[in-house]
Tab-separated table of C-alpha atoms in Angstrom:
chain	number	residue	atom	x	y	z
L	283	MET	CA	21.366	-46.281	45.141
L	284	ASN	CA	24.925	-46.560	46.490
L	285	ASP	CA	26.527	-44.848	49.488
L	286	ASN	CA	27.709	-41.933	47.392
L	287	ASP	CA	24.184	-41.334	46.150
L	288	VAL	CA	22.942	-41.309	49.731
L	289	HIS	CA	25.654	-38.869	50.775
L	290	ASP	CA	25.049	-36.700	47.709
L	291	SER	CA	21.365	-36.701	48.420
L	292	ALA	CA	21.988	-35.619	52.017
L	293	VAL	CA	24.238	-32.774	50.877
L	294	LEU	CA	21.796	-31.595	48.254
L	295	SER	CA	18.961	-31.772	50.777
L	296	ALA	CA	20.974	-29.648	53.155
L	297	VAL	CA	21.547	-27.091	50.410
L	298	ARG	CA	17.852	-27.126	49.559
L	299	ASP	CA	16.911	-26.612	53.184
L	300	SER	CA	19.408	-23.791	53.650
L	301	ILE	CA	18.259	-21.884	50.593
L	302	SER	CA	14.622	-22.579	51.395
L	303	ARG	CA	15.011	-20.917	54.760
L	304	LEU	CA	16.142	-17.696	53.142
L	305	PRO	CA	13.469	-15.031	53.062
L	306	THR	CA	12.519	-14.112	49.533
L	307	PRO	CA	10.771	-11.047	48.225
L	308	PRO	CA	7.110	-11.644	47.413
L	309	ALA	CA	6.248	-12.435	43.827
L	310	PRO	CA	5.286	-9.376	41.828
L	311	GLN	CA	1.859	-9.149	40.272
L	312	VAL	CA	1.653	-11.082	37.045
L	313	GLU	CA	0.311	-7.956	35.329
L	314	ALA	CA	3.503	-6.148	36.288
L	315	ILE	CA	5.516	-8.911	34.653
L	316	LYS	CA	3.430	-8.679	31.489
L	317	ALA	CA	3.820	-4.906	31.430
L	318	ARG	CA	7.574	-5.327	31.781
L	319	GLY	CA	7.487	-7.697	28.826
L	320	ARG	CA	5.502	-5.247	26.738
L	321	ALA	CA	7.857	-2.422	27.641
L	322	ARG	CA	10.823	-4.587	26.746
L	323	ARG	CA	9.316	-5.390	23.383
L	324	LEU	CA	8.740	-1.718	22.688
L	325	ARG	CA	12.226	-0.625	23.559
L	326	ARG	CA	14.099	-3.609	22.252
L	327	VAL	CA	16.913	-2.533	19.983
L	328	GLY	CA	19.505	-5.250	20.334
L	329	GLY	CA	17.639	-8.109	18.467
L	330	LEU	CA	15.672	-5.015	17.648
L	331	SER	CA	11.993	-5.414	17.915
L	332	VAL	CA	9.142	-2.970	18.032
L	333	ALA	CA	5.606	-3.895	18.780
L	334	ALA	CA	2.356	-2.642	20.090
L	335	ALA	CA	-0.297	-4.593	21.890
L	336	GLY	CA	-3.986	-4.280	21.313
L	337	ALA	CA	-6.124	-2.689	18.727
L	338	CYS	CA	-4.468	0.701	19.072
L	339	ALA	CA	-1.249	-0.557	17.554
L	340	ALA	CA	0.171	1.813	15.028
L	341	LEU	CA	3.071	-0.089	13.558
L	342	VAL	CA	0.967	-2.324	11.399
L	343	VAL	CA	1.669	-4.358	8.359
L	344	GLY	CA	-1.255	-6.101	6.730
L	345	LEU	CA	-0.689	-9.549	5.338
L	346	THR	CA	-3.711	-10.075	3.165
L	347	GLY	CA	-1.846	-10.483	-0.035
L	348	GLY	CA	1.029	-9.317	-2.081
L	349	ALA	CA	1.133	-5.734	-3.187
L	350	PRO	CA	2.677	-5.183	-6.574
L	351	ALA	CA	5.859	-3.237	-6.353
L	352	ALA	CA	6.018	0.374	-7.373
L	353	ARG	CA	2.289	0.851	-7.511
L	354	PRO	CA	1.543	4.408	-6.351
L	355	ALA	CA	-0.044	4.570	-2.940
L	356	PRO	CA	-3.072	6.656	-2.155
L	357	GLN	CA	-1.396	9.837	-1.067
L	358	ALA	CA	-2.190	11.112	2.382
L	359	GLY	CA	-0.272	12.356	5.366
L	360	PRO	CA	3.145	10.851	5.750
L	361	ARG	CA	2.730	8.750	2.649
L	362	SER	CA	3.435	11.792	0.550
L	363	VAL	CA	7.129	11.501	1.397
L	364	HIS	CA	9.139	11.857	-1.775
L	365	HIS	CA	12.782	11.736	-2.467
L	366	ALA	CA	14.751	11.856	-5.635
L	367	THR	CA	15.788	8.255	-5.197
L	368	ALA	CA	12.781	7.020	-3.285
L	369	VAL	CA	11.003	3.835	-4.201
L	370	HIS	CA	7.381	4.549	-3.417
L	371	LEU	CA	5.120	1.601	-2.785
L	372	VAL	CA	1.694	0.935	-1.443
L	373	ALA	CA	2.484	0.002	2.139
L	374	PHE	CA	5.990	1.230	2.620
L	375	THR	CA	8.660	3.507	1.326
L	376	VAL	CA	12.351	2.929	0.995
L	377	ALA	CA	14.378	6.079	0.562
L	378	ALA	CA	18.003	7.109	0.591
L	379	GLY	CA	18.742	9.078	3.731
L	380	PRO	CA	21.634	11.234	4.852
L	381	ASP	CA	25.069	9.794	5.483
L	382	GLY	CA	24.469	6.833	3.237
L	383	THR	CA	21.656	5.436	5.352
L	384	THR	CA	18.421	4.041	4.027
L	385	THR	CA	15.054	4.753	5.545
L	386	LEU	CA	12.310	2.145	5.547
L	387	THR	CA	8.859	3.284	6.562
L	388	LEU	CA	5.920	0.932	6.998
L	389	TYR	CA	2.449	2.409	7.088
L	390	PRO	CA	-0.393	1.298	9.312
L	391	GLY	CA	-3.213	-0.658	7.827
L	392	GLN	CA	-1.466	-1.274	4.538
L	393	VAL	CA	-0.193	-4.355	2.846
L	394	ALA	CA	3.540	-4.815	2.561
L	395	ASP	CA	4.650	-7.564	0.238
L	396	PRO	CA	7.841	-9.089	1.710
L	397	SER	CA	9.411	-9.699	-1.674
L	398	ALA	CA	8.746	-6.098	-2.688
L	399	VAL	CA	10.335	-4.812	0.512
L	400	ARG	CA	13.307	-7.084	-0.023
L	401	GLN	CA	13.679	-5.951	-3.625
L	402	ALA	CA	13.454	-2.284	-2.673
L	403	LEU	CA	16.088	-2.702	0.025
L	404	ALA	CA	18.327	-4.622	-2.375
L	405	GLU	CA	18.172	-1.683	-4.759
L	406	HIS	CA	19.621	0.392	-1.937
L	407	GLY	CA	22.385	-2.125	-1.380
L	408	ILE	CA	20.878	-3.740	1.694
L	409	PRO	CA	20.869	-7.526	1.680
L	410	ALA	CA	17.756	-8.559	3.545
L	411	LEU	CA	15.534	-11.494	4.271
L	412	VAL	CA	12.004	-10.183	4.647
L	413	THR	CA	9.269	-12.393	6.027
L	414	ALA	CA	5.666	-11.851	6.947
L	415	GLY	CA	4.109	-13.856	9.720
L	416	GLU	CA	7.362	-15.385	10.839
L	417	PHE	CA	10.668	-14.299	12.310
L	418	CYS	CA	13.864	-15.906	11.142
L	419	ARG	CA	17.273	-16.142	12.756
L	420	THR	CA	20.403	-18.143	12.226
L	421	ALA	CA	22.050	-20.044	15.051
L	422	VAL	CA	24.871	-17.519	15.056
L	423	GLN	CA	23.968	-13.858	15.197
L	424	PRO	CA	26.939	-12.201	13.590
L	425	ASP	CA	28.564	-8.951	14.564
L	426	PRO	CA	27.921	-6.111	14.726
L	427	GLY	CA	24.810	-6.034	16.881
L	428	VAL	CA	21.659	-5.252	14.995
L	429	GLY	CA	21.477	-2.041	16.994
L	430	ASP	CA	24.468	-0.831	15.011
L	431	VAL	CA	22.619	-1.420	11.773
L	432	VAL	CA	19.023	-0.461	12.542
L	433	THR	CA	17.764	2.490	14.515
L	434	LEU	CA	14.257	3.667	15.041
L	435	SER	CA	13.824	7.356	14.568
L	436	GLY	CA	11.080	9.678	15.664
L	437	PRO	CA	11.102	11.398	19.024
L	438	ARG	CA	7.615	10.310	19.999
L	439	GLN	CA	7.677	6.857	18.675
L	440	ILE	CA	6.670	5.146	21.882
L	441	GLN	CA	3.874	6.620	23.922
L	442	ILE	CA	2.442	5.399	27.172
L	443	PRO	CA	-0.952	7.016	27.687
L	444	ALA	CA	-2.731	7.354	30.984
L	445	SER	CA	-4.337	3.976	30.450
L	446	GLY	CA	-0.879	2.472	30.753
L	447	GLN	CA	-1.165	0.662	27.452
L	448	PRO	CA	1.905	1.513	25.434
L	449	THR	CA	1.492	2.182	21.751
L	450	ALA	CA	4.047	2.463	19.015
L	451	ARG	CA	3.870	5.173	16.405
L	452	PRO	CA	5.086	4.261	12.952
L	453	GLY	CA	8.433	5.941	12.823
L	454	PRO	CA	10.923	5.567	10.015
L	455	ILE	CA	13.352	2.707	10.392
L	456	VAL	CA	16.844	3.876	9.532
L	457	ILE	CA	19.130	1.190	8.189
L	458	ASN	CA	22.836	1.758	7.959
L	459	GLY	CA	23.681	-0.690	5.200
L	460	SER	CA	27.369	0.139	5.309
L	461	ASN	CA	27.528	-1.490	8.760
L	462	ILE	CA	26.368	-4.838	7.406
L	463	PRO	CA	29.488	-6.935	6.815
L	464	SER	CA	29.959	-9.118	3.785
L	465	GLY	CA	28.237	-12.457	4.251
L	466	VAL	CA	25.665	-11.018	6.626
L	467	GLU	CA	22.046	-10.130	5.935
L	468	LEU	CA	19.390	-8.230	7.797
L	469	SER	CA	16.386	-10.360	8.708
L	470	ILE	CA	13.174	-8.374	8.937
L	471	GLY	CA	10.022	-10.105	10.105
L	472	TYR	CA	6.618	-8.633	10.717
L	473	ARG	CA	3.275	-9.906	11.803
L	474	GLN	CA	-0.206	-8.652	12.441
L	475	ASP	CA	-2.902	-10.548	14.252
L	476	SER	CA	-5.822	-9.701	16.443
L	477	GLN	CA	-3.595	-9.318	19.488
L	478	GLU	CA	-0.351	-7.812	18.396
L	479	ASN	CA	1.413	-6.089	15.595
L	480	GLU	CA	5.103	-6.503	15.530
L	481	ILE	CA	8.250	-5.998	13.524
L	482	SER	CA	11.526	-7.569	14.494
L	483	PHE	CA	15.060	-7.310	13.174
L	484	SER	CA	18.132	-9.461	13.534
L	485	LEU	CA	21.363	-10.031	11.697
L	486	ILE	CA	21.813	-13.433	10.094
L	487	VAL	CA	24.577	-15.301	8.352
L	488	ALA	CA	23.873	-15.405	4.613
L	489	ASN	CA	22.983	-18.868	3.317
L	490	ALA	CA	23.109	-20.397	6.800
L	491	PRO	CA	20.207	-22.577	7.976
L	492	LEU	CA	17.353	-20.524	9.330
L	493	THR	CA	15.181	-21.051	12.345
L	494	CYS	CA	11.850	-19.338	11.785
L	495	THR	CA	9.208	-18.973	14.452
L	496	SER	CA	5.773	-17.473	14.512
L	497	ILE	CA	6.814	-15.115	17.285
L	498	PRO	CA	10.126	-13.337	17.743
L	499	ASP	CA	12.542	-15.484	19.643
L	500	HIS	CA	13.475	-13.548	22.774
L	501	GLY	CA	14.787	-16.584	24.579
L	502	PRO	CA	18.330	-17.473	25.493
L	503	HIS	CA	20.861	-17.026	22.768
L	504	THR	CA	24.561	-16.858	22.761
L	505	GLY	CA	25.483	-13.243	22.901
L	506	ASP	CA	22.142	-12.012	24.154
U	1490	MET	CA	-5.400	-15.856	24.100
U	1491	SER	CA	-7.431	-15.871	27.284
U	1492	ARG	CA	-6.420	-19.476	27.919
U	1493	GLU	CA	-2.781	-18.546	27.326
U	1494	LYS	CA	-3.071	-15.695	29.826
U	1495	THR	CA	-4.529	-18.021	32.416
U	1496	GLU	CA	-1.876	-20.632	31.765
U	1497	PHE	CA	0.882	-18.078	32.076
U	1498	ALA	CA	-0.561	-16.659	35.286
U	1499	GLU	CA	-0.747	-20.153	36.799
U	1500	PHE	CA	2.758	-20.958	35.651
U	1501	PHE	CA	4.065	-17.703	37.069
U	1502	GLN	CA	2.403	-18.165	40.446
U	1503	ALA	CA	3.646	-21.736	40.786
U	1504	SER	CA	7.132	-21.117	39.440
U	1505	TRP	CA	8.234	-17.743	40.783
U	1506	GLU	CA	9.641	-18.979	44.062
U	1507	PRO	CA	11.492	-22.097	42.846
U	1508	CYS	CA	12.946	-20.135	39.946
U	1509	LEU	CA	13.957	-17.304	42.261
U	1510	ARG	CA	15.631	-19.679	44.722
U	1511	THR	CA	17.439	-21.424	41.888
U	1512	VAL	CA	18.831	-18.161	40.589
U	1513	MET	CA	19.620	-16.993	44.121
U	1514	ALA	CA	21.670	-20.130	44.622
U	1515	SER	CA	23.350	-19.616	41.249
U	1516	THR	CA	24.124	-15.935	41.547
U	1517	GLY	CA	24.487	-15.547	45.283
U	1518	SER	CA	22.466	-12.358	45.348
U	1519	VAL	CA	18.843	-11.977	46.343
U	1520	GLN	CA	18.375	-8.560	44.785
U	1521	LEU	CA	20.078	-9.454	41.549
U	1522	ALA	CA	18.194	-12.741	41.334
U	1523	GLU	CA	14.868	-11.010	41.851
U	1524	ASP	CA	15.504	-8.622	38.970
U	1525	GLN	CA	16.860	-11.313	36.681
U	1526	VAL	CA	13.950	-13.654	37.341
U	1527	ALA	CA	11.404	-10.879	36.788
U	1528	GLU	CA	13.085	-10.093	33.475
U	1529	ALA	CA	13.109	-13.763	32.534
U	1530	PHE	CA	9.388	-14.129	33.262
U	1531	ALA	CA	8.719	-11.004	31.194
U	1532	ARG	CA	10.539	-12.642	28.290
U	1533	ALA	CA	8.676	-15.872	28.931
U	1534	TRP	CA	5.429	-13.958	28.570
U	1535	LEU	CA	6.620	-12.461	25.288
U	1536	SER	CA	7.453	-15.940	24.015
U	1537	TRP	CA	4.768	-17.813	25.882
U	1538	ARG	CA	3.490	-19.634	22.817
U	1539	LYS	CA	6.910	-21.229	22.557
U	1540	VAL	CA	7.796	-21.513	26.225
U	1541	ARG	CA	4.534	-23.244	27.173
U	1542	HIS	CA	5.560	-26.153	24.941
U	1543	HIS	CA	9.105	-26.257	26.285
U	1544	PRO	CA	9.899	-29.590	27.972
U	1545	ALA	CA	11.038	-27.748	31.115
U	1546	PRO	CA	9.595	-24.211	31.125
U	1547	ARG	CA	10.971	-23.414	34.583
U	1548	ALA	CA	14.417	-24.331	33.351
U	1549	TRP	CA	13.863	-21.983	30.386
U	1550	VAL	CA	13.104	-19.173	32.814
U	1551	VAL	CA	16.134	-19.935	34.948
U	1552	ARG	CA	18.442	-20.195	31.965
U	1553	THR	CA	17.105	-16.909	30.607
U	1554	ALA	CA	17.572	-15.289	34.019
U	1555	LEU	CA	21.151	-16.502	34.174
U	1556	ASN	CA	21.761	-15.220	30.639
U	1557	VAL	CA	20.376	-11.859	31.727
U	1558	GLY	CA	22.867	-11.976	34.549
U	1559	ALA	CA	25.654	-12.890	32.174
U	1560	SER	CA	24.779	-9.938	29.947
U	1561	TRP	CA	24.741	-7.712	33.004
U	1562	TRP	CA	28.171	-8.985	33.937
U	1563	ARG	CA	29.485	-8.531	30.417
U	1564	ARG	CA	28.381	-4.914	30.530
U	1565	ARG	CA	30.051	-4.513	33.900
U	1566	LEU	CA	33.191	-6.097	32.520
U	1567	ARG	CA	33.363	-3.426	29.863
U	1568	GLU	CA	32.488	-0.626	32.211
U	1569	LEU	CA	34.482	-1.465	35.304
U	1570	PRO	CA	38.228	-1.802	35.109
U	1571	LEU	CA	38.358	-2.743	38.792
U	1572	LEU	CA	36.254	-5.802	38.321
U	1573	GLY	CA	37.856	-7.747	41.121
U	1574	HIS	CA	36.862	-5.171	43.687
U	1575	ASP	CA	33.370	-4.945	42.319
U	1576	ALA	CA	32.903	-8.691	42.246
U	1577	GLU	CA	33.950	-8.874	45.866
U	1578	ALA	CA	31.497	-6.143	46.767
U	1579	LEU	CA	28.745	-8.071	45.050
U	1580	SER	CA	29.651	-11.179	46.988
U	1581	ASP	CA	29.582	-9.268	50.238
U	1582	GLU	CA	26.053	-8.106	49.654
U	1583	ALA	CA	25.063	-11.542	48.468
U	1584	LEU	CA	22.553	-13.620	50.335
U	1585	ASN	CA	22.156	-10.916	52.867
U	1586	TYR	CA	20.109	-12.637	55.514
U	1587	GLU	CA	20.027	-13.540	59.160
U	1588	ALA	CA	21.492	-16.983	59.287
U	1589	GLY	CA	24.098	-18.747	61.222
U	1590	GLY	CA	25.762	-22.082	61.793
U	1591	LEU	CA	25.210	-24.715	59.166
U	1592	ASP	CA	23.131	-22.571	56.845
U	1593	ALA	CA	25.667	-19.787	56.734
U	1594	ALA	CA	28.548	-22.184	56.215
U	1595	LEU	CA	26.797	-24.112	53.469
U	1596	LEU	CA	25.713	-21.016	51.638
U	1597	ALA	CA	29.166	-19.528	51.874
U	1598	ALA	CA	30.578	-22.745	50.449
U	1599	LEU	CA	27.983	-22.697	47.690
U	1600	ARG	CA	28.855	-19.113	46.858
U	1601	HIS	CA	32.500	-19.993	46.463
U	1602	LEU	CA	31.925	-22.889	44.086
U	1603	PRO	CA	32.819	-22.265	40.441
U	1604	ASP	CA	29.850	-20.805	38.542
U	1605	ARG	CA	29.100	-23.932	36.547
U	1606	GLN	CA	29.120	-26.220	39.581
U	1607	ARG	CA	26.774	-23.843	41.366
U	1608	GLU	CA	24.412	-23.699	38.393
U	1609	VAL	CA	24.277	-27.466	38.067
U	1610	ILE	CA	23.561	-27.899	41.765
U	1611	ALA	CA	20.894	-25.202	41.713
U	1612	LEU	CA	19.101	-26.776	38.754
U	1613	ARG	CA	19.309	-30.207	40.370
U	1614	VAL	CA	18.142	-29.108	43.789
U	1615	PHE	CA	15.441	-26.559	43.085
U	1616	LEU	CA	14.037	-27.594	39.731
U	1617	ASP	CA	14.648	-31.292	40.312
U	1618	LEU	CA	16.047	-31.656	36.812
U	1619	ASP	CA	17.756	-34.852	35.758
U	1620	ILE	CA	21.230	-34.954	34.267
U	1621	ASP	CA	20.050	-35.024	30.660
U	1622	THR	CA	17.757	-32.035	31.091
U	1623	ILE	CA	20.463	-30.033	32.828
U	1624	SER	CA	22.789	-30.993	30.007
U	1625	ALA	CA	20.315	-29.720	27.419
U	1626	GLN	CA	19.677	-26.526	29.344
U	1627	LEU	CA	23.310	-25.631	29.854
U	1628	GLY	CA	24.480	-26.897	26.479
U	1629	ILE	CA	27.132	-29.156	27.951
U	1630	ALA	CA	27.610	-32.918	27.808
U	1631	PRO	CA	25.866	-35.118	30.386
U	1632	GLY	CA	29.247	-36.396	31.532
U	1633	THR	CA	30.358	-32.833	32.173
U	1634	VAL	CA	27.198	-32.200	34.167
U	1635	ARG	CA	27.937	-35.273	36.305
U	1636	ALA	CA	31.490	-34.090	36.845
U	1637	HIS	CA	30.369	-30.602	37.920
U	1638	LEU	CA	27.734	-32.080	40.209
U	1639	SER	CA	30.163	-34.519	41.758
U	1640	ARG	CA	32.859	-31.915	42.376
U	1641	GLY	CA	30.405	-29.418	43.757
U	1642	VAL	CA	28.782	-31.941	46.078
U	1643	THR	CA	32.173	-33.137	47.260
U	1644	THR	CA	33.177	-29.602	48.188
U	1645	LEU	CA	29.883	-28.982	49.952
U	1646	ARG	CA	30.048	-32.308	51.773
U	1647	GLN	CA	33.473	-31.416	53.137
U	1648	GLU	CA	32.132	-28.095	54.342
U	1649	LEU	CA	29.096	-29.786	55.838
U	1650	SER	CA	31.221	-32.348	57.711
U	1651	LEU	CA	33.558	-29.672	58.990
U	1652	THR	CA	30.732	-27.503	60.240
U	1653	GLN	CA	28.936	-30.412	61.874
U	1654	ALA	CA	32.151	-31.452	63.632
U	1655	MET	CA	32.716	-27.917	64.908
U	1656	GLU	CA	29.167	-27.683	66.175
U	1657	ALA	CA	29.531	-31.050	67.909
U	1658	ASP	CA	32.654	-29.826	69.692
U	1659	ARG	CA	30.856	-26.854	71.185
């Protein structure tokens, strides 16, 4: 250790002492932090992600096997949605919406085959990478923000009951394919396990190397 | 999952204060730092399976908190044409505490360092990170980290010497 190190150490110690003498607010309860995280996940629209914690989750995609495309679903409730240009599958529907948008709807407790979802979206002109059980991003998240491409519709999509446990209702996912620039794809990942059910969206650079994780990557990213 | 919850709770309890002080030193605002750090811990909980294996999870939290702050500033940049005035107002409310003498002078000097120098010093002082880890966290070369640290410390040392001399003259 030379003289400069000693002097540097003294300066840094003085800074540490000065900051350490500042009063700080008490730490919040860890449960409050977790609730903030859950709320963030539910409302996230810019690296758009929707999830629900616990067994009451409603936005559910089963992963127990591939569902053949275009097989008619058992018709009940919202699954009876039909449209002249709709592709109607077991666990999801993809339909042309107004203003050139495309509506993707995933149904709780069903099985959505990623390749079938991808194919259905491609037929509507939406280039997508669809993955189950993992969430993929490229190092660069191209413009525009995913919030300009994907919106979640449904006025009562997120509900926070008296128990405080937020739940997500399966609302249609409206995709504005015309806002996806050339060379860009929409990455859609979904997962279901005993704890959480989640779907996440991001924009990726076509043919660029992917980083795929078992949970959505909410950490630091350029442009976040 | 229960083990993960326990781990996160322990990490949170042990790391809240050092992370908060690091961000306070970086941003110069107690209130802003508190909100940013709470947001960063919320994100850490969302990504806990990844963060728990991070080589420096506290640094992950701090970096995320600073990114939150950067996003906040970017929004303000778009929204506020009179940024200079607003930035000054933020500085005025910063580190609003009862302090005097050396502490006040040092903290004022810290607040006036360039952002990067302040971040490097904060990570070094409060998270005890070495040069290579700071380099990885900030995404800049180790040599650049050393340069920021050296310049920042030099500025602070000058302020420290000046203040000590003034106090000795009293």
